[in-house]
Every structure is written in structure tokens, then in C-alpha cells.
Short mmCIF file of C-alpha atoms in Angstrom, two decimals:
data_model
loop_
_atom_site.label_atom_id
_atom_site.label_comp_id
_atom_site.label_asym_id
_atom_site.label_seq_id
_atom_site.Cartn_x
_atom_site.Cartn_y
_atom_site.Cartn_z
CA MET R 1 8.67 -2.72 23.43
CA PRO R 2 9.59 -2.10 19.77
CA GLU R 3 7.91 0.75 17.95
CA VAL R 4 4.75 -0.19 16.05
CA GLN R 5 5.23 0.55 12.36
CA HIS R 6 2.87 0.39 9.42
CA LEU R 7 4.42 0.07 5.98
CA VAL R 8 2.12 1.39 3.25
CA VAL R 9 3.31 -0.03 -0.07
CA MET R 10 2.05 2.58 -2.51
CA GLY R 11 2.06 3.46 -6.19
CA VAL R 12 -0.05 3.29 -9.29
CA SER R 13 -1.92 0.15 -10.24
CA GLY R 14 0.44 -2.46 -11.67
CA SER R 15 3.55 -1.14 -9.89
CA GLY R 16 3.94 -4.35 -7.89
CA LYS R 17 2.35 -3.36 -4.59
CA THR R 18 0.82 -6.75 -3.83
CA THR R 19 3.89 -8.78 -4.75
CA THR R 20 6.23 -6.47 -2.83
CA ALA R 21 3.95 -6.34 0.22
CA GLN R 22 3.67 -10.14 0.31
CA ILE R 23 7.47 -10.47 0.21
CA LEU R 24 7.83 -7.89 2.99
CA ALA R 25 5.14 -9.60 5.09
CA ASP R 26 6.90 -12.95 4.68
CA ARG R 27 10.28 -11.51 5.63
CA LEU R 28 9.02 -9.52 8.61
CA ALA R 29 6.22 -11.87 9.73
CA TRP R 30 3.94 -8.83 10.02
CA PRO R 31 0.21 -8.97 9.25
CA TYR R 32 -0.65 -7.83 5.73
CA ALA R 33 -3.81 -6.34 4.23
CA GLU R 34 -4.64 -5.46 0.65
CA ALA R 35 -6.26 -2.04 0.12
CA ASP R 36 -8.79 -3.59 -2.24
CA GLU R 37 -10.27 -5.42 0.78
CA PHE R 38 -11.38 -2.04 2.17
CA HIS R 39 -13.22 -0.83 -0.98
CA PRO R 40 -17.00 -0.85 -0.86
CA GLN R 41 -18.59 -2.77 -3.73
CA ALA R 42 -19.72 0.49 -5.36
CA ASN R 43 -16.07 1.52 -5.82
CA ILE R 44 -15.14 -1.86 -7.31
CA ASP R 45 -18.10 -1.67 -9.71
CA LYS R 46 -17.11 1.84 -10.76
CA MET R 47 -13.48 0.89 -11.46
CA SER R 48 -14.53 -2.31 -13.24
CA ALA R 49 -16.61 -0.14 -15.57
CA GLY R 50 -13.51 1.95 -16.36
CA THR R 51 -14.62 4.98 -14.34
CA PRO R 52 -11.98 6.62 -12.12
CA LEU R 53 -12.91 7.09 -8.48
CA THR R 54 -13.60 10.57 -7.14
CA ASP R 55 -12.28 11.87 -3.83
CA GLU R 56 -15.77 11.37 -2.40
CA ASP R 57 -15.46 7.68 -3.32
CA ARG R 58 -12.02 7.44 -1.71
CA TRP R 59 -12.50 9.09 1.71
CA PRO R 60 -14.51 6.24 3.32
CA TRP R 61 -12.06 3.69 1.85
CA LEU R 62 -9.06 5.57 3.26
CA ARG R 63 -10.71 6.04 6.66
CA ALA R 64 -11.44 2.29 6.83
CA MET R 65 -7.74 1.56 6.24
CA ARG R 66 -6.70 4.18 8.80
CA ASP R 67 -9.04 2.65 11.37
CA TRP R 68 -7.67 -0.85 10.71
CA LEU R 69 -4.10 0.43 11.16
CA THR R 70 -5.08 2.08 14.45
CA GLU R 71 -6.74 -1.14 15.62
CA GLN R 72 -3.54 -3.06 14.87
CA SER R 73 -1.44 -0.40 16.67
CA ARG R 74 -3.59 -0.68 19.77
CA ALA R 75 -2.95 -4.43 19.72
CA GLY R 76 0.81 -3.75 19.45
CA ARG R 77 1.09 -5.08 15.90
CA SER R 78 3.19 -3.65 13.09
CA THR R 79 1.58 -4.19 9.68
CA ILE R 80 1.98 -3.95 5.96
CA VAL R 81 -0.81 -2.63 3.76
CA THR R 82 -1.02 -1.89 0.06
CA CYS R 83 -2.68 1.30 -1.08
CA SER R 84 -2.27 3.42 -4.19
CA ALA R 85 -2.09 6.51 -1.89
CA LEU R 86 -1.52 8.67 -4.95
CA ARG R 87 -2.13 12.07 -3.36
CA VAL R 88 -0.66 13.69 -0.26
CA ALA R 89 -4.20 14.24 1.06
CA TYR R 90 -4.88 10.49 0.85
CA ARG R 91 -1.63 9.70 2.64
CA ASP R 92 -2.49 12.30 5.28
CA VAL R 93 -5.60 10.27 6.17
CA LEU R 94 -3.46 7.14 6.60
CA ARG R 95 -0.92 9.11 8.66
CA GLU R 96 -3.71 9.84 11.17
CA ALA R 97 -3.48 6.20 12.29
CA GLU R 98 -1.77 5.41 15.56
CA GLY R 99 1.76 4.05 15.21
CA ARG R 100 4.48 5.09 12.79
CA VAL R 101 3.09 5.14 9.25
CA ARG R 102 5.83 4.81 6.61
CA PHE R 103 5.49 4.75 2.83
CA VAL R 104 7.24 2.57 0.27
CA HIS R 105 6.54 4.27 -3.06
CA LEU R 106 7.04 1.85 -5.94
CA GLN R 107 8.02 3.94 -8.95
CA GLY R 108 8.22 2.99 -12.62
CA THR R 109 7.45 4.37 -16.06
CA ILE R 110 3.94 4.35 -17.49
CA GLU R 111 5.18 2.14 -20.35
CA ALA R 112 6.74 -0.51 -18.09
CA ILE R 113 3.80 -0.58 -15.70
CA GLY R 114 1.28 -0.64 -18.56
CA GLU R 115 3.07 -3.67 -19.96
CA ARG R 116 2.85 -5.40 -16.56
CA MET R 117 -0.85 -4.62 -16.29
CA SER R 118 -1.65 -6.00 -19.74
CA GLY R 119 -0.20 -9.35 -18.68
CA ARG R 120 -2.24 -9.53 -15.48
CA ALA R 121 -5.50 -11.45 -15.38
CA GLY R 122 -8.50 -11.17 -13.09
CA HIS R 123 -7.96 -7.66 -11.69
CA PHE R 124 -10.79 -5.13 -11.79
CA MET R 125 -8.51 -2.17 -12.61
CA PRO R 126 -8.29 -1.77 -16.41
CA THR R 127 -5.10 -0.55 -18.10
CA SER R 128 -7.13 2.33 -19.55
CA LEU R 129 -7.18 4.00 -16.11
CA LEU R 130 -3.37 3.98 -15.73
CA PRO R 131 -2.83 7.43 -17.33
CA SER R 132 -5.29 8.99 -14.86
CA GLN R 133 -3.34 7.43 -11.98
CA PHE R 134 -0.06 8.90 -13.22
CA GLN R 135 -1.77 12.30 -13.58
CA THR R 136 -3.04 12.08 -10.00
CA LEU R 137 0.23 10.83 -8.47
CA GLU R 138 1.93 13.30 -6.12
CA PRO R 139 5.48 12.45 -4.99
CA LEU R 140 6.26 11.87 -1.33
CA THR R 141 7.02 15.11 0.50
CA ASP R 142 9.80 15.75 2.99
CA ALA R 143 7.16 15.69 5.75
CA GLU R 144 6.22 12.10 4.89
CA ASP R 145 8.16 9.18 6.32
CA GLY R 146 8.98 7.06 3.32
CA VAL R 147 11.23 5.89 0.52
CA VAL R 148 10.98 5.69 -3.26
CA VAL R 149 12.01 2.37 -4.79
CA PRO R 150 12.35 1.82 -8.56
CA VAL R 151 10.53 -1.28 -9.81
CA GLU R 152 12.66 -2.10 -12.84
CA VAL R 153 14.35 -4.91 -10.86
CA SER R 154 13.03 -8.19 -9.43
CA PRO R 155 10.35 -8.01 -6.72
CA HIS R 156 12.79 -9.49 -4.18
CA SER R 157 15.31 -6.75 -5.05
CA VAL R 158 12.57 -4.14 -4.62
CA ALA R 159 11.75 -5.53 -1.15
CA ASP R 160 15.46 -5.66 -0.24
CA ALA R 161 15.90 -2.02 -1.26
CA ALA R 162 12.82 -0.92 0.70
CA LEU R 163 13.99 -2.64 3.90
CA ARG R 164 17.51 -1.30 3.50
CA GLU R 165 16.36 2.28 2.89
CA LEU R 166 13.88 2.12 5.78
CA GLY R 167 16.54 0.71 8.10
CA ILE R 168 14.49 -2.38 8.95
CA ASP R 169 16.37 -5.60 9.64
CA PRO R 170 14.10 -8.64 9.19
CA ALA R 171 16.24 -10.58 11.68
CA THR R 172 15.36 -8.17 14.47
CA ALA R 173 11.94 -6.87 13.37
CA ARG R 174 9.30 -7.74 15.92
CA ALA R 175 6.63 -10.15 14.75
CA ASP R 176 3.55 -10.37 16.94
CA VAL R 177 2.17 -13.72 17.95
CA ALA R 178 -1.42 -12.55 18.12
CA PRO R 179 -3.06 -12.82 14.70
CA ALA R 180 -4.29 -9.60 13.14
CA THR R 181 -7.93 -9.16 12.38
CA SER R 182 -8.75 -8.94 8.71
CA PRO R 183 -10.47 -5.82 7.38
CA GLN R 184 -13.71 -7.80 7.05
CA GLU R 185 -13.61 -8.71 10.76
CA SER R 186 -13.04 -5.12 11.91
#
């Protein structure tokens, strides 16, 4: 049986996590979840008001994602999930999940990502919070299983680079036939 893997597509808001994760999910036929689905309404309200989240706000959100990843592992499903995962401590919570948790850190400049964010409609994360995300961001450590991918190229090129650097071949990656449960169903 192939190893269960969870790809956490991470980075600051506006780095292209959702687009990249959707491309990866399509190529690998792995279930995909968006980190925003795990936020309690209080967190969404806080961010919508332009207030950065505290660690106390984040721990339940991160544990909910970790628990979903473990649930998918127990069902034998590899997954893809987006999550800012800006600090090592946050990634450590996700690494507690069963299965192999791997990170795809989407990296770009504050100027380029700010420009992307200003052109995006309907998202609760305001551009004004981007500097605080860059200040919080801690690079992947040697102890973390992951890759850093620059986002100054097309989203498909970003996904190609991530798969190549992770050593994942979409032609041989195992896709499970059983549908994953959504975070709301867990």
C-alpha cells in the first residue's frame, strides 16, 4: 500500500495557495481542503475587521486541521490542504497528524503578493494584514519535510515545480476511490 501523504500548501495570504492546491488536487486526484473551512466564525470576523489572529485564536483551528488529516490517514487517503502555517509551532501541530505531512511553501515578495491581493475580490483577508504575515513567517527548517517554490511563474509551473521537488509523479500517485469527508462533516 502506498504511503499516505498530506501536502500542506503554505505561505502568506495571496501567495497562491488555493490555486496551487487545486491544480495539485486535480493532477493527483487527492482530496483537497481549504484551511479557511476550519476557522471558527469568530476568527473570520476578526480578520474581516482587519485584526490579526493571536496564537490563542489559531490553536483550535490548527488542531481541527490536524484531526481532519489524521481522519483521512486512517481511511488510507492522501490529501492536500491549504494553510498559511507561518510559524514552525503551527506546522508542528499539523505534523502531529498521522501520515507523512509535507509542506509546499509558496514564496514571493511582499510587493508582488500585495499586488495579487489587491486584485482579488470577495476574500475576508485584507491587504493591510499582509505585512504582519511576512513578519510572522518563519522559513521551513531542516527538520520539516518540505520544499520552497517561488511564485513568480504561472500557477501550473508552481505546481510542476512542487511535484518535481517532492518527487511525486502524478501518473503513479495513488488516488483513493472513497470520497474524503469535508471538514464540516468531521
